[in-house]
JSON list of C-alpha atoms in Angstrom, two decimals:
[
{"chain": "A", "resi": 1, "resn": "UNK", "atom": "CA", "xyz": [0.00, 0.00, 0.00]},
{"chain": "A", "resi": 2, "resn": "UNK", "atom": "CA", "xyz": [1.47, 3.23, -1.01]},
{"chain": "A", "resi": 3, "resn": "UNK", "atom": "CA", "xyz": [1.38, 6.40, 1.42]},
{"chain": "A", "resi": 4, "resn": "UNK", "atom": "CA", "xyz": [0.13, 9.90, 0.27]},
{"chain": "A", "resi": 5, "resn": "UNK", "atom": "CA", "xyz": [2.03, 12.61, 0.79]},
{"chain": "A", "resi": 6, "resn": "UNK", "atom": "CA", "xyz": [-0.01, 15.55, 2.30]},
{"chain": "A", "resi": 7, "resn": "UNK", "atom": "CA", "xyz": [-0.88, 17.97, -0.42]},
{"chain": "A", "resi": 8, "resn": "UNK", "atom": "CA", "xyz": [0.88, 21.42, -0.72]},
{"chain": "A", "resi": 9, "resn": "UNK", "atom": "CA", "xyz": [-0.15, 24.29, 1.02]},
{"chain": "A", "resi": 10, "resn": "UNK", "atom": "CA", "xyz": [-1.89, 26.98, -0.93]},
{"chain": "A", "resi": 11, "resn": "UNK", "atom": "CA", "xyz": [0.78, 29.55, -1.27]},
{"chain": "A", "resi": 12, "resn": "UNK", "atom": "CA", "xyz": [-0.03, 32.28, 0.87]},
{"chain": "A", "resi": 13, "resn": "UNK", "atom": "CA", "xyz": [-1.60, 35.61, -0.46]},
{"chain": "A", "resi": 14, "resn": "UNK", "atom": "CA", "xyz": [0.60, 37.86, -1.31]},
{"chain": "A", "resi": 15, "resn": "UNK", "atom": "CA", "xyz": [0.84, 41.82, 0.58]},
{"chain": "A", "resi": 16, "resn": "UNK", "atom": "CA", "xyz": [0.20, 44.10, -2.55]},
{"chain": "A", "resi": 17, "resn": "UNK", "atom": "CA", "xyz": [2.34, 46.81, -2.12]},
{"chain": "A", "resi": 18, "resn": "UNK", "atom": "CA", "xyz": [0.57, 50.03, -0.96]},
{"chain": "A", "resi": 19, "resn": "UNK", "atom": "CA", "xyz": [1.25, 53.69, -2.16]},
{"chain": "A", "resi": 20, "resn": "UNK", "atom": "CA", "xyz": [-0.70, 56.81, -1.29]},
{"chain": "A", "resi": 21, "resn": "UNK", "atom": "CA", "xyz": [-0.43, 59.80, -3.71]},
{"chain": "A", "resi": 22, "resn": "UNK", "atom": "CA", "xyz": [-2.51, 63.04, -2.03]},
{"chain": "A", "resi": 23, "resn": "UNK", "atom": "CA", "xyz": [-2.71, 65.22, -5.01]},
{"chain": "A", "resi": 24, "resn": "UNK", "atom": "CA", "xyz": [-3.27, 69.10, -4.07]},
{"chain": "A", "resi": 25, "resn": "UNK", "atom": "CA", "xyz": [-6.09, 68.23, -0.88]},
{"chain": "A", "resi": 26, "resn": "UNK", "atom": "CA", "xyz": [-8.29, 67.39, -4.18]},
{"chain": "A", "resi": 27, "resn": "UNK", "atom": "CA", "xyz": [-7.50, 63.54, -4.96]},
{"chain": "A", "resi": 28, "resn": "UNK", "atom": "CA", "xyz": [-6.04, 60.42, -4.06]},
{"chain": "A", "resi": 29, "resn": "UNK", "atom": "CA", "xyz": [-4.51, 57.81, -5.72]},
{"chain": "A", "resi": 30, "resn": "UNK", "atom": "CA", "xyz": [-4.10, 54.91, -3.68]},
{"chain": "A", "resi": 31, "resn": "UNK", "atom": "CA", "xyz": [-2.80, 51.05, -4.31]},
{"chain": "A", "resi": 32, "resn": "UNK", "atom": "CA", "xyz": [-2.83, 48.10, -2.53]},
{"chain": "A", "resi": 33, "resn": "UNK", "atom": "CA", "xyz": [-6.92, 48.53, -1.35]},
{"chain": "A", "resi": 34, "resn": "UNK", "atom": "CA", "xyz": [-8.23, 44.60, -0.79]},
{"chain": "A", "resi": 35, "resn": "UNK", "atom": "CA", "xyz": [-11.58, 46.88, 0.16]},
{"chain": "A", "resi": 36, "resn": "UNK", "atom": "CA", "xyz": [-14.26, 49.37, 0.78]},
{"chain": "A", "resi": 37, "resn": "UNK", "atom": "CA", "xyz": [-15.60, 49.15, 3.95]},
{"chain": "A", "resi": 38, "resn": "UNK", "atom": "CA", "xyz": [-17.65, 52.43, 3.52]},
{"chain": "A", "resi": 39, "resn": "UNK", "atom": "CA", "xyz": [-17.98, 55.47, 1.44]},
{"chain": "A", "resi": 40, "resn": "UNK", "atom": "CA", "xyz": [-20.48, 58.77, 1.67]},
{"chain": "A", "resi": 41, "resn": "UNK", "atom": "CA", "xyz": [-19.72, 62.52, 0.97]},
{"chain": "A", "resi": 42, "resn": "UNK", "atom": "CA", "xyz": [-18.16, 63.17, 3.77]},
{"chain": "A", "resi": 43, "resn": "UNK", "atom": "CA", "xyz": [-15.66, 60.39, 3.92]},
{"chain": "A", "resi": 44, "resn": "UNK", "atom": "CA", "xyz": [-14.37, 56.92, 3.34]},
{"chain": "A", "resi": 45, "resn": "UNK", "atom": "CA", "xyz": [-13.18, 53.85, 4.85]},
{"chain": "A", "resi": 46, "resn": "UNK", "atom": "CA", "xyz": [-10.85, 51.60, 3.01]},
{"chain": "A", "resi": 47, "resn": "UNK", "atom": "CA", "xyz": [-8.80, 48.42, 4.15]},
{"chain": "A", "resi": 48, "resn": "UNK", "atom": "CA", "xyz": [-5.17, 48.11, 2.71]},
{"chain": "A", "resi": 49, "resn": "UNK", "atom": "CA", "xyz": [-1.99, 46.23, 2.96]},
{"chain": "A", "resi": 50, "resn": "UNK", "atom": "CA", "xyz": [-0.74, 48.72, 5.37]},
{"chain": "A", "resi": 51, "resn": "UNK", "atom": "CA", "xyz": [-4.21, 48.94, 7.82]},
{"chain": "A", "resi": 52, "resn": "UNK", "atom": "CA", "xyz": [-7.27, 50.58, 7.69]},
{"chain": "A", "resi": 53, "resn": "UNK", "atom": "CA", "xyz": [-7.38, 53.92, 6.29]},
{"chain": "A", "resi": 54, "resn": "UNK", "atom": "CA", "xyz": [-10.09, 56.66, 6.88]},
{"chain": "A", "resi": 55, "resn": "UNK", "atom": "CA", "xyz": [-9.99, 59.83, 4.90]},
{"chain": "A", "resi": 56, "resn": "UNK", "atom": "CA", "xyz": [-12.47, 62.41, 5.46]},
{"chain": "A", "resi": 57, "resn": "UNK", "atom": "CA", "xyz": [-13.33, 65.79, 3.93]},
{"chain": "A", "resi": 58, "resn": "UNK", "atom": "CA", "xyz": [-15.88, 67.08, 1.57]},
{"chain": "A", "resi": 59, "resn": "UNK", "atom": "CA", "xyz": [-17.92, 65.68, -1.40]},
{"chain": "A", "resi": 60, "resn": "UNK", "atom": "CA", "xyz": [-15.75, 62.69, -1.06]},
{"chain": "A", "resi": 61, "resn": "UNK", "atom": "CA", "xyz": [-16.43, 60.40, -4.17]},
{"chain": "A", "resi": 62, "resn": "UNK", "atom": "CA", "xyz": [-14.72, 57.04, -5.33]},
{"chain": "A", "resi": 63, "resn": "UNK", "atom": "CA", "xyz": [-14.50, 57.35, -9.71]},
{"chain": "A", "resi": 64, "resn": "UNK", "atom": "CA", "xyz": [-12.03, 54.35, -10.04]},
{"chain": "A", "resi": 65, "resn": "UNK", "atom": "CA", "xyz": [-11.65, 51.07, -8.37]},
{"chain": "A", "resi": 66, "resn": "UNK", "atom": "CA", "xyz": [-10.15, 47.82, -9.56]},
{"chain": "A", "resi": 67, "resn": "UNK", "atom": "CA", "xyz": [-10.49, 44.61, -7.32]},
{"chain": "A", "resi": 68, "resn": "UNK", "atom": "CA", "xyz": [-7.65, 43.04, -9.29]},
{"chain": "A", "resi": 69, "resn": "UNK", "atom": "CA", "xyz": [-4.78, 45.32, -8.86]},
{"chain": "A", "resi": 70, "resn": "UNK", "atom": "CA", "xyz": [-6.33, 46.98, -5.51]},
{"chain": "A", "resi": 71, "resn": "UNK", "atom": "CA", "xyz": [-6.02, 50.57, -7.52]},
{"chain": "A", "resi": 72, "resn": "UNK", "atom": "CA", "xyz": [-8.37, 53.41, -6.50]},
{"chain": "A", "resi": 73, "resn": "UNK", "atom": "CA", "xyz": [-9.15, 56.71, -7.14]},
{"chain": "A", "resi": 74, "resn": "UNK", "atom": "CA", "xyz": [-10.79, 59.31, -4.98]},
{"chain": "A", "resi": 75, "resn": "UNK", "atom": "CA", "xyz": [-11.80, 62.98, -5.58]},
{"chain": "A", "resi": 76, "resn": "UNK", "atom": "CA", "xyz": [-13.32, 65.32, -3.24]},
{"chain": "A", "resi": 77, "resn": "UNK", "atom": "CA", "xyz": [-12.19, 67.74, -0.52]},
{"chain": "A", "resi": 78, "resn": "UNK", "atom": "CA", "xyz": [-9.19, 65.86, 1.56]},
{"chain": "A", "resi": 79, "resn": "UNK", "atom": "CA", "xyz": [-9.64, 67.18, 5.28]},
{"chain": "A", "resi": 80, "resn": "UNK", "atom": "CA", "xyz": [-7.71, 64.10, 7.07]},
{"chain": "A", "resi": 81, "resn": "UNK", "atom": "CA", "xyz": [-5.96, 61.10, 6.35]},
{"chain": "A", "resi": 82, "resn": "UNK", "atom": "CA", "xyz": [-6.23, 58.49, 9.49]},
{"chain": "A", "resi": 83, "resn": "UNK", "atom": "CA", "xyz": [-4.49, 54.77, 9.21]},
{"chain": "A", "resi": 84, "resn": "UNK", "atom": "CA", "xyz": [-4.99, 52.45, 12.23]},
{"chain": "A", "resi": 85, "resn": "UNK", "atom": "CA", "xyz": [-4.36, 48.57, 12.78]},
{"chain": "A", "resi": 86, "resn": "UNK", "atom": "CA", "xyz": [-7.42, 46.12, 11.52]},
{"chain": "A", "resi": 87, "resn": "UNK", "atom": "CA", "xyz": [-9.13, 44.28, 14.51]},
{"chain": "A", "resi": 88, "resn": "UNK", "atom": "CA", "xyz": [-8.42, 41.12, 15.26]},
{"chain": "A", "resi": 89, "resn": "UNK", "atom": "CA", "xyz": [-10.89, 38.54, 14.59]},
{"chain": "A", "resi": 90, "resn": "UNK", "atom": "CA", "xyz": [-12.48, 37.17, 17.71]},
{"chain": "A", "resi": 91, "resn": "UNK", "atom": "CA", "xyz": [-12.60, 33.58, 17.22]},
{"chain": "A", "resi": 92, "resn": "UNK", "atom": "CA", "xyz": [-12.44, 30.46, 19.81]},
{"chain": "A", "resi": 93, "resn": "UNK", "atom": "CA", "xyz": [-15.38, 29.15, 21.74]},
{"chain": "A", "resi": 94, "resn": "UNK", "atom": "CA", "xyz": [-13.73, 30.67, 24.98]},
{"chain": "A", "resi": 95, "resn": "UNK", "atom": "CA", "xyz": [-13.32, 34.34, 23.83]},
{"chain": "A", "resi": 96, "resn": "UNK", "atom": "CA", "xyz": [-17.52, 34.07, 22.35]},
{"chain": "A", "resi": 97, "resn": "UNK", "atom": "CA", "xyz": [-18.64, 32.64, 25.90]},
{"chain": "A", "resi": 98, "resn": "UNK", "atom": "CA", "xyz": [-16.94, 35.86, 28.45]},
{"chain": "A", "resi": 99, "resn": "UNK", "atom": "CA", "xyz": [-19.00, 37.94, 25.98]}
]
């Protein structure tokens, strides 16, 4: 009887590489964006490579996105740009039962 060798591991994802371009307080130009978590005049929420980024300001509006290369494109009035660490998932039974 012949053994199986375990099957590969699916290579992990790789980190796109994130730029931010801030072009006169008027647009953005941004890479590496796996998402849009929300988006509304006065601001949006996007996750990246780097962490979550929040940029808020005026008439805010999203005219570019591609899912496949994680480009977008933003114009509005920039007020504030705003990165901070993503959550951590909660997971395990024990963590779900103290809450």
């Amino acid at each position: 009887m012949q053994q199986r060798s375990p099957a590969p591991a699916a290579p992990a994802q790789a980190r796109q590489p994130h730029t931010l371009i801030v072009e006169n307080r008027g647009s953005i130009s941004a890479t590496g964006v796996t998402r849009i978590v929300s988006c509304d005049e006065n601001g949006a929420v996007l996750e990246t490579s780097q962490g979550v980024l929040t940029i808020g300001g005026q008439e805010i509006r999203v005219s570019e996105l591609s899912a496949q290369t994680g480009e977008l494109r933003i114009f509005g009035r920039i007020d504030y740009l705003q990165y901070t660490e993503p959550r951590p998932t909660a997971g395990g039974w024990l963590r779900r039962l103290v809450r």
